[in-house]
Short mmCIF file of C-alpha atoms in Angstrom, two decimals:
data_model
loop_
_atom_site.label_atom_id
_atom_site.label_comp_id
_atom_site.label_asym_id
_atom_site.label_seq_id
_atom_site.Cartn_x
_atom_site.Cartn_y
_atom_site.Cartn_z
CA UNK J 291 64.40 110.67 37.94
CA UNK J 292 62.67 108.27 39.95
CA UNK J 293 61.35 104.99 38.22
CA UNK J 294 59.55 102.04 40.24
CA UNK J 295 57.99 99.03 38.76
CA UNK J 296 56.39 96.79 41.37
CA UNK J 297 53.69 94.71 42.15
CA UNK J 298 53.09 96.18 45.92
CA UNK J 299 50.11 98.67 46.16
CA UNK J 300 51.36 102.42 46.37
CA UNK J 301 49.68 105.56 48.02
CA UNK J 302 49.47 108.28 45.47
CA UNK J 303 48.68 110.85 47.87
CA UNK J 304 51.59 109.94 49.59
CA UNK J 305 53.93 109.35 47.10
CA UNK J 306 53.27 113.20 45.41
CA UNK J 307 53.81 114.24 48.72
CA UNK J 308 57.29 113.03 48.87
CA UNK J 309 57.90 114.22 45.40
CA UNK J 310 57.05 117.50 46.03
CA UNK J 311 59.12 117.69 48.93
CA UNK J 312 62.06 116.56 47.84
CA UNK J 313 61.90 118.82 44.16
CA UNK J 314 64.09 121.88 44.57
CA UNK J 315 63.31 124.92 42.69
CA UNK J 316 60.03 124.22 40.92
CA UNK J 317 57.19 126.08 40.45
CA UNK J 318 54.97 123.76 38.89
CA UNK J 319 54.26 119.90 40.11
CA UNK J 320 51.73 117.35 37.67
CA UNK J 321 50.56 114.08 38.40
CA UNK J 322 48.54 111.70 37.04
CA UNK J 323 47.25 108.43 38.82
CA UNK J 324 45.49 105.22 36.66
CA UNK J 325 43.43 103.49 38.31
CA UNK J 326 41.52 100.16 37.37
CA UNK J 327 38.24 101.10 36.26
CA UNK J 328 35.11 98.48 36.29
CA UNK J 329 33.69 97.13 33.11
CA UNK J 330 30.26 96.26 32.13
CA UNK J 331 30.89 92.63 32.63
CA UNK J 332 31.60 93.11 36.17
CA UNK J 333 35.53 93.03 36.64
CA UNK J 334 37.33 90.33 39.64
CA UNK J 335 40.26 91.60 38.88
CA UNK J 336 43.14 92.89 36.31
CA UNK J 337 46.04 90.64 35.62
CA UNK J 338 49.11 93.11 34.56
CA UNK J 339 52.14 90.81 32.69
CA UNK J 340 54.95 92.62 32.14
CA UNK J 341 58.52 92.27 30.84
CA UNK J 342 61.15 92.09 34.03
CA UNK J 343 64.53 93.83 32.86
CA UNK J 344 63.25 95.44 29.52
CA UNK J 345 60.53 97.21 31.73
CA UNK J 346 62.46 99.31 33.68
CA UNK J 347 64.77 99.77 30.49
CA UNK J 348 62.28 101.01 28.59
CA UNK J 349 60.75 103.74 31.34
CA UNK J 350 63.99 105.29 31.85
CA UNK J 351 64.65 105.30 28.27
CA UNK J 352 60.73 107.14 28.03
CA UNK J 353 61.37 109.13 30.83
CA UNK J 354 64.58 110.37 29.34
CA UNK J 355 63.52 111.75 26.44
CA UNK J 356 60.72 113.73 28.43
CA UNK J 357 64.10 115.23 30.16
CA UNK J 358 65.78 116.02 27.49
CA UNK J 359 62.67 117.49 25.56
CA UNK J 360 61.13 119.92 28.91
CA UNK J 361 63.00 122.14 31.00
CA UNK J 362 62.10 119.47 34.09
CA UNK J 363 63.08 119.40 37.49
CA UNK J 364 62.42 115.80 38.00
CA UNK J 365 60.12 112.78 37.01
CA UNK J 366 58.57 110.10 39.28
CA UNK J 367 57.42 107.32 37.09
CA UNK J 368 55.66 104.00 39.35
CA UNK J 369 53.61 101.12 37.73
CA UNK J 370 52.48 98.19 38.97
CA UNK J 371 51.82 94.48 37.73
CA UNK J 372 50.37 91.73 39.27
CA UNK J 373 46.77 91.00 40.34
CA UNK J 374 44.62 94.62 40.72
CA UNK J 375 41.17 95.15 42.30
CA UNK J 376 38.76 97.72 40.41
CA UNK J 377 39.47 100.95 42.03
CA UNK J 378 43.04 100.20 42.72
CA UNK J 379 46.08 102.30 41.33
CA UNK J 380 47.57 100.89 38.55
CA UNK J 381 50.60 103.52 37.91
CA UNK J 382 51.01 107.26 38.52
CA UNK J 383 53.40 110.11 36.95
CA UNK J 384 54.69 113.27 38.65
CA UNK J 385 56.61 115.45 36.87
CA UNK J 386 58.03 119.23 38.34
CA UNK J 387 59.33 122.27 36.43
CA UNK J 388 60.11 125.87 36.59
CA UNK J 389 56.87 126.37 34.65
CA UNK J 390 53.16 124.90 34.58
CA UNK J 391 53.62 124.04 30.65
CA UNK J 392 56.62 121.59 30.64
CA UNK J 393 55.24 119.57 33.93
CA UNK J 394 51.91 119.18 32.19
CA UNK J 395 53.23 118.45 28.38
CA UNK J 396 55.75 116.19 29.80
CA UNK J 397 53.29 114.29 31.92
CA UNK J 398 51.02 113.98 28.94
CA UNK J 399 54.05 112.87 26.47
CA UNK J 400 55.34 110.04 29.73
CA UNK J 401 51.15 108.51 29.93
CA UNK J 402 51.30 108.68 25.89
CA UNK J 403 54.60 106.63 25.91
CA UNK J 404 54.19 104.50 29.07
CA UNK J 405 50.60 103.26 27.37
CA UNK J 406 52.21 101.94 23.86
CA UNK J 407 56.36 101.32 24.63
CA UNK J 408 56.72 99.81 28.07
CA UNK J 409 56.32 96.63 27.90
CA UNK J 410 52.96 95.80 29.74
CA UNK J 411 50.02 93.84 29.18
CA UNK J 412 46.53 93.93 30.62
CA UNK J 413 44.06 91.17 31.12
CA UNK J 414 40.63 91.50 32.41
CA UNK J 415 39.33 88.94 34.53
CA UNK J 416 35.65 89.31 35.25
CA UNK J 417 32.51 86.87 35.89
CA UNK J 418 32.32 85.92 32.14
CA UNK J 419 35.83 84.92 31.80
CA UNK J 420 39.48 86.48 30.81
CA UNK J 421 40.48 88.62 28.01
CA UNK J 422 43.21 90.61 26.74
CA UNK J 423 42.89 94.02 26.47
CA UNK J 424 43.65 95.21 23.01
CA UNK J 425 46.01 97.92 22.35
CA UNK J 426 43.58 100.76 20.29
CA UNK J 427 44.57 102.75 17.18
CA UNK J 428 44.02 105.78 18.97
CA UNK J 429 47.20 105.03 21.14
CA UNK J 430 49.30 104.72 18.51
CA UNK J 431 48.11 108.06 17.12
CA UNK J 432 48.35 109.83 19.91
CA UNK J 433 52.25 109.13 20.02
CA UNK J 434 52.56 110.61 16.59
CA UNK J 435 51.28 114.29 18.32
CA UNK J 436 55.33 114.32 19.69
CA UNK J 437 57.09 113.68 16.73
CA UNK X 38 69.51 82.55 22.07
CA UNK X 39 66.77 82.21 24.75
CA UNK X 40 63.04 83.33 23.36
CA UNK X 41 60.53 84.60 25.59
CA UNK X 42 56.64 85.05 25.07
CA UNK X 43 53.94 87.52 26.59
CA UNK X 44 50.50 87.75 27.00
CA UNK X 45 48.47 85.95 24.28
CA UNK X 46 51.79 84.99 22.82
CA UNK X 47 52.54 82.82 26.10
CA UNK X 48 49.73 81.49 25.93
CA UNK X 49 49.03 80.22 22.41
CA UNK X 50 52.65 78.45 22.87
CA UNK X 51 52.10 77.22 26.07
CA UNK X 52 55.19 78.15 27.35
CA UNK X 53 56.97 81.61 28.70
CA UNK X 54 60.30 80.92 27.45
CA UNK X 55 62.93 78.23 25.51
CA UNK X 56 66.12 78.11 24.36
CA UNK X 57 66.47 78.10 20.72
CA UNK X 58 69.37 76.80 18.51
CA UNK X 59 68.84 78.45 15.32
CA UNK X 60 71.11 79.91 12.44
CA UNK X 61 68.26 82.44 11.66
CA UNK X 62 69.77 85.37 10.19
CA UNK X 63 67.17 87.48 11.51
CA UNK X 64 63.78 87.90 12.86
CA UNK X 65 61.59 86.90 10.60
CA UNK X 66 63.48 83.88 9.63
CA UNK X 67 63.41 82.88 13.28
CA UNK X 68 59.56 83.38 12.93
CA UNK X 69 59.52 81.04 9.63
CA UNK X 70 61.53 78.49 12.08
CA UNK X 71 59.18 78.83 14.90
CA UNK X 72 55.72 78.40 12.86
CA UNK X 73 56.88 75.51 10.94
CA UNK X 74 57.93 73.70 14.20
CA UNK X 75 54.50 73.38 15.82
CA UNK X 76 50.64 74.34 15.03
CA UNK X 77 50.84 76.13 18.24
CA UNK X 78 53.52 78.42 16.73
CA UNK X 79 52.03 78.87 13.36
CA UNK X 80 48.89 80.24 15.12
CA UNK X 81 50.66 82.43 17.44
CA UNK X 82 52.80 83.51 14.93
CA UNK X 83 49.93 83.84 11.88
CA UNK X 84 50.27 86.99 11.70
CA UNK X 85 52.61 89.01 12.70
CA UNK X 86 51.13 92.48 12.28
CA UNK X 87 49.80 91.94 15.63
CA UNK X 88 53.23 90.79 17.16
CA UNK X 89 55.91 93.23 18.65
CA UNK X 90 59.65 91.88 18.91
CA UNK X 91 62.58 92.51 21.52
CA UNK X 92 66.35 92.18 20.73
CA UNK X 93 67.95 91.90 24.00
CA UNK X 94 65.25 93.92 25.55
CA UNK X 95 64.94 96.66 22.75
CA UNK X 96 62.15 97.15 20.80
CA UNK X 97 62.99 96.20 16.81
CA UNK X 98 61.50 95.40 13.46
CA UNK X 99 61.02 91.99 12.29
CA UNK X 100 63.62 92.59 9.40
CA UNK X 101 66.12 93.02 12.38
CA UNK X 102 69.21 91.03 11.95
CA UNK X 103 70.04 88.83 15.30
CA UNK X 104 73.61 88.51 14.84
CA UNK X 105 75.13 88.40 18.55
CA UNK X 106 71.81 88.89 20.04
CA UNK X 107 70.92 86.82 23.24
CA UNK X 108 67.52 87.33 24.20
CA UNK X 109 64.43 88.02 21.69
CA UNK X 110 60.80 88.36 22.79
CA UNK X 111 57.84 88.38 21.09
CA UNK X 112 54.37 89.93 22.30
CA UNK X 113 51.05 91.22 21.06
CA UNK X 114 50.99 95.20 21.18
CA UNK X 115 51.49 97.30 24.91
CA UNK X 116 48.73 98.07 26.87
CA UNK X 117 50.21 99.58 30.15
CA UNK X 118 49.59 103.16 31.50
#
């Protein structure tokens, strides 16, 4: 397991690639990659706050129960904070198993679990001011599809 | 214990973090403490069914008891991912 919180741009290509290479034994590899995306309003930039110590805490902890729930060769968890441009990576997810299903269910349990329980928060900054983004409903019921 | 703050929480306080002397048995007392101290508590803290809370960096309810705990944060809900 392989968890990085930092606030230092990261090449997803890049990163996979070294993922990949070093996972023995699996047949299947998923990532996903968030990026920044631009809002109506015209966005400078996203401010990402986070919590140093319980972060990293709380992605092991996340990425520990994926473990223990898939047959998983390994997880590669990285997310940023700091300021981020529109277009810019803000975190990414690999996972690797024997089989196609567990990489992709895990993947989709870690982005479902990374969104609501690590402790980030996202501002957008954009030509008409700052704002919070607000956590939405739909997160919260989309954790309740693992229990 | 020290208290820390995130996001909107931070900033309706004004500050990030404080050491509190309190004999708050748990969290929500500590919240009672905190909003009668200041306005600028009692509007961050008005209502806390938008507010998360940390016990030495776990997530907990607000009925937690804080015996021997060092560190509690409060913050609006996650948004990372």
């Amino acid at each position: 397991m392989q968890v990085r919180v930092q606030d230092a741009a990261f090449d997803a290509g890049a990163e996979l690639n070294a993922f990949s290479a070093e996972v023995k034994g699996a047949g299947a590899i998923v990532s996903f990659t968030g990026v920044v995306r631009d809002v109506a309003a015209g966005l400078k930039h996203m401010q990402i706050e986070h919590y140093p110590g319980m972060t990293e805490q709380a992605i092991v902890k996340i990425a520990g129960e994926a473990v223990a729930r898939w047959s998983l060769s390994d997880v590669l968890v990285i997310h940023r904070y700091g300021d981020l441009s529109p277009g810019a990576p803000i975190m990414m997810v690999a996972t690797a198993a024997p089989h196609r299903a567990d990489a992709f269910a895990a993947a989709d349990f870690l982005m479902d679990y990374l969104k609501s329980r690590a402790p980030f928060w996202k501002k957008e900054v954009t030509s008409k001011g700052a704002d919070w983004v607000e956590a939405k409903t739909a997160d919260e019921d989309a954790l309740r599809r693992w229990d | 214990m020290q208290v820390l703050y995130f996001a909107w929480v931070r900033e309706r306080i004004g500050l990030p973090r404080e050491v509190i002397d309190t004999k708050a048995a748990t969290v929500a007392e500590l919240v009672a403490e905190l909003r009668a101290k200041d306005a600028r508590y009692d509007a961050a803290f008005g209502d806390v069914s938008a507010l998360r809370v940390a016990l030495d960096q776990d997530l907990a309810e607000f009925d937690a008891p804080l015996a021997g705990v060092r560190e509690v944060a409060f913050f609006p809900p996650m948004t990372g991912g």
